[in-house]
């Protein structure tokens, strides 16, 4: 029986965590396929069908070395190795007060890391590009006023996240 040839391709070779990748097994003349994803996880398949794998990532850039060992039933094998770069996941996480009486002054602070760009939409027509913002909401006469504040962040790798929160201002 001729020597097996291990071969595979991926739909992505880099991206933001969690990174879902489709691995296409293109091996020939083999009966079992042993995958090592380079992150401590392994898998064995008996077919060349595509499969999905999600790389979780860390707080730093990680490059995972993926290997596929294709083995035929006589014990001969071949190995192919390739790599995937997984960028750190970012979160639009913040702290601060979101309810008070007019005039309500609040300070909101971004509490994540690995951020290149940050923008707050304060919900009152004000946009601020700073990790910490302080603003005053005047509210409405006789009724609670609700302001939707948005936070958007992006890392140097283009990974991004957004979140919205409602700020409630009670009448004075």
PDB file of C-alpha atoms in Angstrom:
ATOM      1  CA  UNK A   1       0.000   0.000   0.000  1.00  0.00           C
ATOM      2  CA  UNK A   2       1.456   3.435  -0.931  1.00  0.00           C
ATOM      3  CA  UNK A   3       2.513   5.893   1.774  1.00  0.00           C
ATOM      4  CA  UNK A   4      -0.305   8.125   3.116  1.00  0.00           C
ATOM      5  CA  UNK A   5      -0.100  11.855   2.509  1.00  0.00           C
ATOM      6  CA  UNK A   6      -1.332  14.146   5.297  1.00  0.00           C
ATOM      7  CA  UNK A   7      -2.821  17.399   4.085  1.00  0.00           C
ATOM      8  CA  UNK A   8      -5.355  19.908   5.380  1.00  0.00           C
ATOM      9  CA  UNK A   9      -6.488  23.480   4.907  1.00  0.00           C
ATOM     10  CA  UNK A  10      -8.315  25.980   7.090  1.00  0.00           C
ATOM     11  CA  UNK A  11     -10.824  28.669   6.217  1.00  0.00           C
ATOM     12  CA  UNK A  12      -8.906  31.149   8.446  1.00  0.00           C
ATOM     13  CA  UNK A  13      -5.297  31.492   9.502  1.00  0.00           C
ATOM     14  CA  UNK A  14      -5.816  34.327  11.988  1.00  0.00           C
ATOM     15  CA  UNK A  15      -8.563  36.095  13.894  1.00  0.00           C
ATOM     16  CA  UNK A  16     -10.006  37.227  17.200  1.00  0.00           C
ATOM     17  CA  UNK A  17     -10.769  34.852  20.061  1.00  0.00           C
ATOM     18  CA  UNK A  18     -12.923  32.893  20.249  1.00  0.00           C
ATOM     19  CA  UNK A  19     -11.884  31.888  16.720  1.00  0.00           C
ATOM     20  CA  UNK A  20     -14.059  29.248  15.019  1.00  0.00           C
ATOM     21  CA  UNK A  21     -12.094  27.508  12.260  1.00  0.00           C
ATOM     22  CA  UNK A  22     -13.200  24.952   9.673  1.00  0.00           C
ATOM     23  CA  UNK A  23     -10.488  22.328   9.177  1.00  0.00           C
ATOM     24  CA  UNK A  24     -10.671  20.514   5.835  1.00  0.00           C
ATOM     25  CA  UNK A  25      -8.880  17.172   5.785  1.00  0.00           C
ATOM     26  CA  UNK A  26      -7.404  16.670   2.292  1.00  0.00           C
ATOM     27  CA  UNK A  27      -5.269  13.628   3.133  1.00  0.00           C
ATOM     28  CA  UNK A  28      -5.056  10.609   0.851  1.00  0.00           C
ATOM     29  CA  UNK A  29      -4.397   6.874   1.342  1.00  0.00           C
ATOM     30  CA  UNK A  30      -5.051   6.935   5.107  1.00  0.00           C
ATOM     31  CA  UNK A  31      -7.577   5.304   7.437  1.00  0.00           C
ATOM     32  CA  UNK A  32      -7.248   7.329  10.658  1.00  0.00           C
ATOM     33  CA  UNK A  33      -6.594  10.997  11.204  1.00  0.00           C
ATOM     34  CA  UNK A  34      -5.158  12.314  14.474  1.00  0.00           C
ATOM     35  CA  UNK A  35      -5.467  16.054  15.054  1.00  0.00           C
ATOM     36  CA  UNK A  36      -3.443  18.061  17.567  1.00  0.00           C
ATOM     37  CA  UNK A  37      -4.697  21.642  17.817  1.00  0.00           C
ATOM     38  CA  UNK A  38      -1.638  22.991  19.632  1.00  0.00           C
ATOM     39  CA  UNK A  39      -3.641  24.077  22.675  1.00  0.00           C
ATOM     40  CA  UNK A  40      -3.600  20.757  24.539  1.00  0.00           C
ATOM     41  CA  UNK A  41      -6.666  19.391  22.725  1.00  0.00           C
ATOM     42  CA  UNK A  42      -6.624  16.427  20.330  1.00  0.00           C
ATOM     43  CA  UNK A  43      -9.132  14.497  18.244  1.00  0.00           C
ATOM     44  CA  UNK A  44      -9.205  11.346  16.100  1.00  0.00           C
ATOM     45  CA  UNK A  45     -11.410  10.812  13.056  1.00  0.00           C
ATOM     46  CA  UNK A  46     -11.813   7.941  10.608  1.00  0.00           C
ATOM     47  CA  UNK A  47     -12.982  10.082   7.703  1.00  0.00           C
ATOM     48  CA  UNK A  48     -11.753  13.081   5.768  1.00  0.00           C
ATOM     49  CA  UNK A  49     -14.881  15.144   6.413  1.00  0.00           C
ATOM     50  CA  UNK A  50     -14.510  18.787   7.442  1.00  0.00           C
ATOM     51  CA  UNK A  51     -14.854  19.666  11.111  1.00  0.00           C
ATOM     52  CA  UNK A  52     -15.061  22.828  13.192  1.00  0.00           C
ATOM     53  CA  UNK A  53     -12.765  23.765  16.050  1.00  0.00           C
ATOM     54  CA  UNK A  54     -12.856  26.867  18.236  1.00  0.00           C
ATOM     55  CA  UNK A  55      -9.650  28.365  19.622  1.00  0.00           C
ATOM     56  CA  UNK A  56     -10.367  30.214  22.871  1.00  0.00           C
ATOM     57  CA  UNK A  57      -7.275  32.421  23.049  1.00  0.00           C
ATOM     58  CA  UNK A  58      -5.657  34.197  25.973  1.00  0.00           C
ATOM     59  CA  UNK A  59      -4.941  37.797  26.992  1.00  0.00           C
ATOM     60  CA  UNK A  60      -2.032  37.866  24.532  1.00  0.00           C
ATOM     61  CA  UNK A  61      -1.513  36.918  20.892  1.00  0.00           C
ATOM     62  CA  UNK A  62      -1.147  33.135  20.588  1.00  0.00           C
ATOM     63  CA  UNK A  63       0.041  31.145  17.612  1.00  0.00           C
ATOM     64  CA  UNK A  64      -1.126  27.539  17.730  1.00  0.00           C
ATOM     65  CA  UNK A  65       0.676  24.823  15.788  1.00  0.00           C
ATOM     66  CA  UNK A  66      -1.933  22.438  14.347  1.00  0.00           C
ATOM     67  CA  UNK A  67      -0.781  19.016  13.226  1.00  0.00           C
ATOM     68  CA  UNK A  68      -2.570  16.228  11.373  1.00  0.00           C
ATOM     69  CA  UNK A  69      -1.168  12.706  11.373  1.00  0.00           C
ATOM     70  CA  UNK A  70      -2.663  10.535   8.639  1.00  0.00           C
ATOM     71  CA  UNK A  71      -2.108   6.785   9.171  1.00  0.00           C
ATOM     72  CA  UNK A  72      -3.139   3.825   7.024  1.00  0.00           C
ATOM     73  CA  UNK A  73      -4.083   0.386   8.379  1.00  0.00           C
ATOM     74  CA  UNK A  74      -0.542  -1.003   7.846  1.00  0.00           C
ATOM     75  CA  UNK A  75       0.855   1.587  10.291  1.00  0.00           C
ATOM     76  CA  UNK A  76       2.580   3.968   7.884  1.00  0.00           C
ATOM     77  CA  UNK A  77       1.900   7.643   8.526  1.00  0.00           C
ATOM     78  CA  UNK A  78       2.582  11.180   7.415  1.00  0.00           C
ATOM     79  CA  UNK A  79       2.299  14.476   9.291  1.00  0.00           C
ATOM     80  CA  UNK A  80       1.351  17.981   8.168  1.00  0.00           C
ATOM     81  CA  UNK A  81       1.701  21.006  10.444  1.00  0.00           C
ATOM     82  CA  UNK A  82       0.337  24.527  10.019  1.00  0.00           C
ATOM     83  CA  UNK A  83      -0.356  27.419  12.364  1.00  0.00           C
ATOM     84  CA  UNK A  84      -3.235  29.668  13.429  1.00  0.00           C
ATOM     85  CA  UNK A  85      -2.797  33.075  15.115  1.00  0.00           C
ATOM     86  CA  UNK A  86      -5.471  33.922  17.687  1.00  0.00           C
ATOM     87  CA  UNK A  87      -5.726  37.516  18.863  1.00  0.00           C
ATOM     88  CA  UNK A  88      -6.874  38.381  22.395  1.00  0.00           C
ATOM     89  CA  UNK A  89     -10.614  38.769  22.904  1.00  0.00           C
ATOM     90  CA  UNK A  90     -11.756  42.216  24.030  1.00  0.00           C
ATOM     91  CA  UNK A  91     -14.702  43.112  26.213  1.00  0.00           C
ATOM     92  CA  UNK A  92     -16.553  46.404  26.477  1.00  0.00           C
ATOM     93  CA  UNK A  93     -16.595  46.182  30.278  1.00  0.00           C
ATOM     94  CA  UNK A  94     -16.997  49.197  32.528  1.00  0.00           C
ATOM     95  CA  UNK A  95     -17.893  50.391  36.031  1.00  0.00           C
ATOM     96  CA  UNK A  96     -19.892  53.395  37.241  1.00  0.00           C
ATOM     97  CA  UNK A  97     -23.204  54.636  38.612  1.00  0.00           C
ATOM     98  CA  UNK A  98     -26.230  54.395  36.306  1.00  0.00           C
ATOM     99  CA  UNK A  99     -29.063  55.872  38.364  1.00  0.00           C
ATOM    100  CA  UNK A 100     -29.551  59.094  40.285  1.00  0.00           C
ATOM    101  CA  UNK A 101     -31.467  62.339  40.697  1.00  0.00           C
ATOM    102  CA  UNK A 102     -31.162  65.329  38.358  1.00  0.00           C
ATOM    103  CA  UNK A 103     -28.749  66.859  37.827  1.00  0.00           C
ATOM    104  CA  UNK A 104     -27.009  63.458  37.859  1.00  0.00           C
ATOM    105  CA  UNK A 105     -23.233  63.478  37.441  1.00  0.00           C
ATOM    106  CA  UNK A 106     -21.661  60.106  36.798  1.00  0.00           C
ATOM    107  CA  UNK A 107     -18.220  58.773  35.993  1.00  0.00           C
ATOM    108  CA  UNK A 108     -17.970  55.664  33.822  1.00  0.00           C
ATOM    109  CA  UNK A 109     -14.685  53.824  33.429  1.00  0.00           C
ATOM    110  CA  UNK A 110     -13.593  51.178  30.925  1.00  0.00           C
ATOM    111  CA  UNK A 111     -12.036  48.269  32.887  1.00  0.00           C
ATOM    112  CA  UNK A 112     -10.601  46.048  30.136  1.00  0.00           C
ATOM    113  CA  UNK A 113      -7.191  45.940  28.477  1.00  0.00           C
ATOM    114  CA  UNK A 114      -5.519  45.563  25.059  1.00  0.00           C
ATOM    115  CA  UNK A 115      -7.472  48.482  23.597  1.00  0.00           C
ATOM    116  CA  UNK A 116      -6.355  50.691  20.727  1.00  0.00           C
ATOM    117  CA  UNK A 117      -9.622  52.617  20.194  1.00  0.00           C
ATOM    118  CA  UNK A 118     -12.442  53.445  22.574  1.00  0.00           C
ATOM    119  CA  UNK A 119     -15.623  55.471  22.121  1.00  0.00           C
ATOM    120  CA  UNK A 120     -18.472  56.284  24.457  1.00  0.00           C
ATOM    121  CA  UNK A 121     -21.837  57.432  23.111  1.00  0.00           C
ATOM    122  CA  UNK A 122     -23.214  59.146  26.203  1.00  0.00           C
ATOM    123  CA  UNK A 123     -26.829  59.065  24.954  1.00  0.00           C
ATOM    124  CA  UNK A 124     -27.142  62.832  25.182  1.00  0.00           C
ATOM    125  CA  UNK A 125     -25.428  63.791  21.919  1.00  0.00           C
ATOM    126  CA  UNK A 126     -21.957  63.641  23.459  1.00  0.00           C
ATOM    127  CA  UNK A 127     -19.236  61.281  22.130  1.00  0.00           C
ATOM    128  CA  UNK A 128     -16.024  60.786  24.124  1.00  0.00           C
ATOM    129  CA  UNK A 129     -12.851  58.850  23.238  1.00  0.00           C
ATOM    130  CA  UNK A 130     -11.365  58.202  26.660  1.00  0.00           C
ATOM    131  CA  UNK A 131     -11.198  55.239  29.057  1.00  0.00           C
ATOM    132  CA  UNK A 132     -12.848  57.341  31.780  1.00  0.00           C
ATOM    133  CA  UNK A 133     -15.706  59.780  31.218  1.00  0.00           C
ATOM    134  CA  UNK A 134     -17.630  62.108  33.481  1.00  0.00           C
ATOM    135  CA  UNK A 135     -20.860  63.701  32.333  1.00  0.00           C
ATOM    136  CA  UNK A 136     -23.946  65.307  33.829  1.00  0.00           C
ATOM    137  CA  UNK A 137     -27.511  64.373  32.889  1.00  0.00           C
ATOM    138  CA  UNK A 138     -30.141  67.035  33.564  1.00  0.00           C
ATOM    139  CA  UNK A 139     -33.135  64.746  33.175  1.00  0.00           C
ATOM    140  CA  UNK A 140     -36.699  65.871  32.499  1.00  0.00           C
ATOM    141  CA  UNK A 141     -39.140  67.848  34.570  1.00  0.00           C
ATOM    142  CA  UNK A 142     -41.613  65.573  36.365  1.00  0.00           C
ATOM    143  CA  UNK A 143     -40.544  62.286  34.692  1.00  0.00           C
ATOM    144  CA  UNK A 144     -37.704  59.845  34.802  1.00  0.00           C
ATOM    145  CA  UNK A 145     -35.346  60.283  31.849  1.00  0.00           C
ATOM    146  CA  UNK A 146     -33.596  57.288  30.334  1.00  0.00           C
ATOM    147  CA  UNK A 147     -30.348  57.675  28.383  1.00  0.00           C
ATOM    148  CA  UNK A 148     -28.829  54.769  26.457  1.00  0.00           C
ATOM    149  CA  UNK A 149     -25.061  54.869  26.799  1.00  0.00           C
ATOM    150  CA  UNK A 150     -22.950  52.855  24.380  1.00  0.00           C
ATOM    151  CA  UNK A 151     -19.329  51.762  24.733  1.00  0.00           C
ATOM    152  CA  UNK A 152     -17.341  50.474  21.762  1.00  0.00           C
ATOM    153  CA  UNK A 153     -13.764  49.201  21.963  1.00  0.00           C
ATOM    154  CA  UNK A 154     -11.249  47.859  19.423  1.00  0.00           C
ATOM    155  CA  UNK A 155      -7.835  46.267  19.880  1.00  0.00           C
ATOM    156  CA  UNK A 156      -4.724  46.829  17.786  1.00  0.00           C
ATOM    157  CA  UNK A 157      -5.657  43.596  15.948  1.00  0.00           C
ATOM    158  CA  UNK A 158      -9.130  44.839  14.986  1.00  0.00           C
ATOM    159  CA  UNK A 159     -10.963  42.752  17.598  1.00  0.00           C
ATOM    160  CA  UNK A 160     -13.977  44.665  18.879  1.00  0.00           C
ATOM    161  CA  UNK A 161     -16.878  44.613  21.283  1.00  0.00           C
ATOM    162  CA  UNK A 162     -19.800  46.906  22.094  1.00  0.00           C
ATOM    163  CA  UNK A 163     -22.263  47.200  24.943  1.00  0.00           C
ATOM    164  CA  UNK A 164     -25.175  49.451  25.878  1.00  0.00           C
ATOM    165  CA  UNK A 165     -26.549  50.403  29.279  1.00  0.00           C
ATOM    166  CA  UNK A 166     -29.458  52.598  30.325  1.00  0.00           C
ATOM    167  CA  UNK A 167     -28.859  55.499  32.686  1.00  0.00           C
ATOM    168  CA  UNK A 168     -31.963  56.527  34.634  1.00  0.00           C
ATOM    169  CA  UNK A 169     -32.263  60.102  35.891  1.00  0.00           C
ATOM    170  CA  UNK A 170     -35.066  60.863  38.328  1.00  0.00           C
ATOM    171  CA  UNK A 171     -36.566  64.367  38.444  1.00  0.00           C
ATOM    172  CA  UNK A 172     -35.110  66.719  41.043  1.00  0.00           C
TER     173      UNK A 172
END
